[in-house]
Backbone as a ProteinNet text record, in pm:
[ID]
protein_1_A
[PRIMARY]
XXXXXXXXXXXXXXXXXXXXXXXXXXXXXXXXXXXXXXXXXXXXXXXXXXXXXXXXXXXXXXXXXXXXXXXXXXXXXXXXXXXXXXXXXXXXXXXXXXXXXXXXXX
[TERTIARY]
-3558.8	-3617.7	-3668.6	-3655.3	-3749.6	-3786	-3926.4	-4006.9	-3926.8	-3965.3	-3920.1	-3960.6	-4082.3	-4069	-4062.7	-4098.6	-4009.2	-3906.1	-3849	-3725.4	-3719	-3654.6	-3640.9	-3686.7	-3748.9	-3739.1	-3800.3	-3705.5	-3726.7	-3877.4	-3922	-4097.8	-4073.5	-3931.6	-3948.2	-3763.8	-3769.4	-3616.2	-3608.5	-3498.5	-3454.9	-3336.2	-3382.5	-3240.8	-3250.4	-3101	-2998.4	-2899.6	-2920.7	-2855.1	-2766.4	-2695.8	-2593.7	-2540.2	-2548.2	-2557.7	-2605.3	-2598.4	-2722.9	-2828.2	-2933	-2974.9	-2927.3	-2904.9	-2942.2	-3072.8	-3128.3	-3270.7	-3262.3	-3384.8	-3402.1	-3550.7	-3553.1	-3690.1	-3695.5	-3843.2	-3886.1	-3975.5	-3998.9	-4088	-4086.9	-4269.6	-4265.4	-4347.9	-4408.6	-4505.9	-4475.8	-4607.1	-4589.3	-4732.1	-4730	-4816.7	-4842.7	-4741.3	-4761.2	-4793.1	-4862.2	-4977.3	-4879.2	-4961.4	-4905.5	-4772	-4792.2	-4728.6	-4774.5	-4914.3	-4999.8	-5065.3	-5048.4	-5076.8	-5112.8	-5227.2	-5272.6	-5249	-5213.1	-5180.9	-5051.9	-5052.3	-4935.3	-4782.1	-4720.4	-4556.8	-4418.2	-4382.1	-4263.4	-4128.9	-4043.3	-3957.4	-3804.6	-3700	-3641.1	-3435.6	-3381.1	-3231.6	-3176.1	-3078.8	-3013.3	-2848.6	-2808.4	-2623.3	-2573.2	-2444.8	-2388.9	-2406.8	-2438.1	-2439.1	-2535.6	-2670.9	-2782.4	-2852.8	-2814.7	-2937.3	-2982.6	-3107.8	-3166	-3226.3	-3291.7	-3333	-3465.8	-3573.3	-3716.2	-3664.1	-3733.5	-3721.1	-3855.4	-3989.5	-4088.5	-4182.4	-4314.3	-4401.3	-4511.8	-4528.8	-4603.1	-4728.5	-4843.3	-4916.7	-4912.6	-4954.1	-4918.1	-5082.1	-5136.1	-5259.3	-5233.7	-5278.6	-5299.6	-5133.5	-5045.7	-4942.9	-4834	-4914.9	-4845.8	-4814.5	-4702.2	-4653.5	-4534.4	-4529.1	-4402.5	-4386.6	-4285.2	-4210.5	-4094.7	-4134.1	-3969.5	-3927.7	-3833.5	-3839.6	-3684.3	-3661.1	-3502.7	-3480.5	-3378.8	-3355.1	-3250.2	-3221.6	-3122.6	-2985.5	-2999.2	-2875.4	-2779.3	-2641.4	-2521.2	-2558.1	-2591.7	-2639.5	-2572.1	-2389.7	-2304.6	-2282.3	-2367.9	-2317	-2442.2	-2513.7	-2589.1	-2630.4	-2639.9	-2633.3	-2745.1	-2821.9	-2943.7	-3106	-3231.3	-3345.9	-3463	-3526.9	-3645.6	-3799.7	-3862.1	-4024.2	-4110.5	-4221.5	-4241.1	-4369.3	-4508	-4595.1	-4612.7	-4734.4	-4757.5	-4765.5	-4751.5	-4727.5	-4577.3	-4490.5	-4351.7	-4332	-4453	-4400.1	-4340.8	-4207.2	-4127.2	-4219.2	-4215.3	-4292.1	-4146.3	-4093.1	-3987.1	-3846.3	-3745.1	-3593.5	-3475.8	-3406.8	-3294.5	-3174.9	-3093.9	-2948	-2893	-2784.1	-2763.8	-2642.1	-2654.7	-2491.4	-2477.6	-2326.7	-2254.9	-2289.7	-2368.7	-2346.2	-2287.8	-2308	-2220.2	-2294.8	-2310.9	-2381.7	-2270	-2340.2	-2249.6	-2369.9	-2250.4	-2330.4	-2317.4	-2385.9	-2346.6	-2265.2	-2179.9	-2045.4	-2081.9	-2084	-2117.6	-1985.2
8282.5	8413.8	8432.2	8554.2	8589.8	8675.4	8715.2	8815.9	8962.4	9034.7	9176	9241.7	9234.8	9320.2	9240.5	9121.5	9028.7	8947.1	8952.7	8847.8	8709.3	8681.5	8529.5	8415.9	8316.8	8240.1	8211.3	8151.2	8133.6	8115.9	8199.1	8190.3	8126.1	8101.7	8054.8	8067.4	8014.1	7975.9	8040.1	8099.4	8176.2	8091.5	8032.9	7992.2	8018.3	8122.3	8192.6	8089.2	8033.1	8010.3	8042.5	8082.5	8184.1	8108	8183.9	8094.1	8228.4	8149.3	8231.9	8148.5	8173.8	8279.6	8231.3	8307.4	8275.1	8281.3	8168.3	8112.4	8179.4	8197.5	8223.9	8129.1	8075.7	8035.4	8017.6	8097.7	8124.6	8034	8036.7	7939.5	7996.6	8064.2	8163.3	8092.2	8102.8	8082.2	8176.5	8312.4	8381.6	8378.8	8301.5	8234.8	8286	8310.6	8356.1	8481.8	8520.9	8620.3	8754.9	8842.3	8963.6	8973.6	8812	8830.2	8781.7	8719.7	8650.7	8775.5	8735.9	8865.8	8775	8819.9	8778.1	8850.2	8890.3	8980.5	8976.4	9041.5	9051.8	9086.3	8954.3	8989	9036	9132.2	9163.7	9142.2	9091.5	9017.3	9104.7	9150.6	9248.8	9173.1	9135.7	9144.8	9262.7	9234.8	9381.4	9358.4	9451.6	9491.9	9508.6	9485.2	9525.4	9674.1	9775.2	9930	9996.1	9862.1	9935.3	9945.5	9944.9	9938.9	9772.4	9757.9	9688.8	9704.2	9536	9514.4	9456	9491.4	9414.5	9279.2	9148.5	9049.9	8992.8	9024.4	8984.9	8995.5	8965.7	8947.1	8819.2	8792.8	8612.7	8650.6	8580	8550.8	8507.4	8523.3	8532.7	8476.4	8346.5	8385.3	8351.3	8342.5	8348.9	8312.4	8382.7	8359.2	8291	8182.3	8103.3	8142.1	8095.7	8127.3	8029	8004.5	7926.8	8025.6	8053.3	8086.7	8098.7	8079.5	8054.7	8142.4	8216.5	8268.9	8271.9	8281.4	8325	8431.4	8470.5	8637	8674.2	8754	8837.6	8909.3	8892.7	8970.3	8837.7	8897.9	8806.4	8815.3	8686.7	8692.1	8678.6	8677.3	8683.4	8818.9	8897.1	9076.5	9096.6	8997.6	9039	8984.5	9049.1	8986.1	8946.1	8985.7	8945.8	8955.8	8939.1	8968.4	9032.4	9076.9	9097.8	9096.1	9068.4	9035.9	9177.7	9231.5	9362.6	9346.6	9403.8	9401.5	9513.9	9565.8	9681.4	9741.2	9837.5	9952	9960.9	9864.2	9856.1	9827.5	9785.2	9717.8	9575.6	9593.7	9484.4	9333.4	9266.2	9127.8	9004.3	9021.9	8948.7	8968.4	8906.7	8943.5	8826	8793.8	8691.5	8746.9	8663.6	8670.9	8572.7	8622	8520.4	8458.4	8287.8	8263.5	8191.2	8186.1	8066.4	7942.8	7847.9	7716.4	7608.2	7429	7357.3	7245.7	7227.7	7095.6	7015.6	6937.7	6728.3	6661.7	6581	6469.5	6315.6	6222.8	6070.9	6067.9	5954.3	5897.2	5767.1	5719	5603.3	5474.8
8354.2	8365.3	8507.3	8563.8	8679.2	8658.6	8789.2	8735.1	8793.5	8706.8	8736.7	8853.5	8915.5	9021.9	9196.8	9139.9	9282.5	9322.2	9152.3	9219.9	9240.3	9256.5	9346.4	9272.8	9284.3	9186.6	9035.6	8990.6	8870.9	8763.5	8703.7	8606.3	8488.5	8428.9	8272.8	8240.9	8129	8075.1	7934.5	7879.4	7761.8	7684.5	7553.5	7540.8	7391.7	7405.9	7269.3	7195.5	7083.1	6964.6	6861.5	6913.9	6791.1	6694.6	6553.4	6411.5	6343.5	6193.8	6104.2	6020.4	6070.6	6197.3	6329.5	6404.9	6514.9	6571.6	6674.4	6730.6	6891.8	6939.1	7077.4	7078.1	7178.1	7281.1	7385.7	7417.2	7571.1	7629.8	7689	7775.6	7940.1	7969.2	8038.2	8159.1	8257	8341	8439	8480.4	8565.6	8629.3	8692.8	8780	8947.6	8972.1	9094.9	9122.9	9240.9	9264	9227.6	9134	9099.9	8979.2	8955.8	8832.8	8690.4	8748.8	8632.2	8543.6	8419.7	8293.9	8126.6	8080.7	7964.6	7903.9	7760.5	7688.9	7579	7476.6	7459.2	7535.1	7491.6	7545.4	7475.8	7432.9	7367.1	7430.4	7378.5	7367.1	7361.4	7411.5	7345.8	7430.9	7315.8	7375	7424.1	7532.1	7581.7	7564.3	7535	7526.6	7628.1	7655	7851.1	7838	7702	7693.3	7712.6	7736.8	7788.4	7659.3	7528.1	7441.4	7374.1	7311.4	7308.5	7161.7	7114.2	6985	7039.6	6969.1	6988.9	6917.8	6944.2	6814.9	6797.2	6867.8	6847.4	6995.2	6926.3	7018.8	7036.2	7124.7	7126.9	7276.2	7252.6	7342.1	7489.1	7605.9	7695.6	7787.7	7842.5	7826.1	8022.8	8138.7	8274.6	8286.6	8227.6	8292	8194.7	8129.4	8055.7	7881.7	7803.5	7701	7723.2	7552.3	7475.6	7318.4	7303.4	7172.7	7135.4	6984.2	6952	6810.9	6774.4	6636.7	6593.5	6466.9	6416.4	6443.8	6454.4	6516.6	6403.2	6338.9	6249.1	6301.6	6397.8	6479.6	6570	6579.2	6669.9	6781.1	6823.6	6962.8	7049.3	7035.1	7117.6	7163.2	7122.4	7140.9	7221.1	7285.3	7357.6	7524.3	7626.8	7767.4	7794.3	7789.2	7870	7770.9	7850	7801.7	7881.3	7808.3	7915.2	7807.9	7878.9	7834	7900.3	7786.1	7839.9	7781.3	7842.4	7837.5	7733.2	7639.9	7562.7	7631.7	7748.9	7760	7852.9	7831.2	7807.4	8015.3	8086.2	8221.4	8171.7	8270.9	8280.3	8346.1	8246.7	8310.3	8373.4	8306.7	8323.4	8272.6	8307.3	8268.2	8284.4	8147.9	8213.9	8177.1	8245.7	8169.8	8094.3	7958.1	7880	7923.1	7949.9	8008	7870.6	7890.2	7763.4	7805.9	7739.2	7781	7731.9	7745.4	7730.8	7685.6	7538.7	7499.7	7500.6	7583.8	7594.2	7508.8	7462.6	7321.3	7417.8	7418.2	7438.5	7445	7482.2	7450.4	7370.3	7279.1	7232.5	7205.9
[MASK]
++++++++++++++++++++++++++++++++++++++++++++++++++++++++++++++++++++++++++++++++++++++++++++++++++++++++++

């Protein structure tokens, strides 16, 4: 994740599970000056079409937050995320890539 209105490096990591359910968890730290925020954080997937699903909201206290929930929806139909404060400022935003679990070799 990075923060929405500066960019640049990285505040926290998003990682999408597709299944049923499919799982998402965040893990946030916006720590740096002008991006630290206590409060509720809402949570919302985005479509490459521009619309979007809420999937929850989790605590947020000087910056820091961890959560995790089942989500009801295919999470392959969805690109990205963003984290939004109650009165809907962008706190943060990622994108969803495909990734690549490697097991041991035993």
């Amino acid at each position: 994740m990075t923060p929405a209105e500066h960019g640049g490096q990285p505040v926290g990591e998003l990682y999408a599970h597709p299944g049923t359910p499919g799982w998402i968890f965040v893990s946030v730290a916006l720590t740096r000056p002008g991006t630290r925020y206590t409060g509720t954080a809402t949570c919302f997937l985005e479509r490459a079409d521009g619309t979007s699903v809420r999937v929850g909201d989790f605590p947020l206290r000087d910056g820091h937050g961890n959560w995790g929930v089942a989500v009801p929806v295919d999470l392959t139909r969805y690109s990205g995320a963003r984290l939004t404060s109650p009165d809907g400022t962008v706190l943060a935003t990622a994108q969803l890539r495909k990734g690549q679990v490697v097991t041991p070799e035993t």
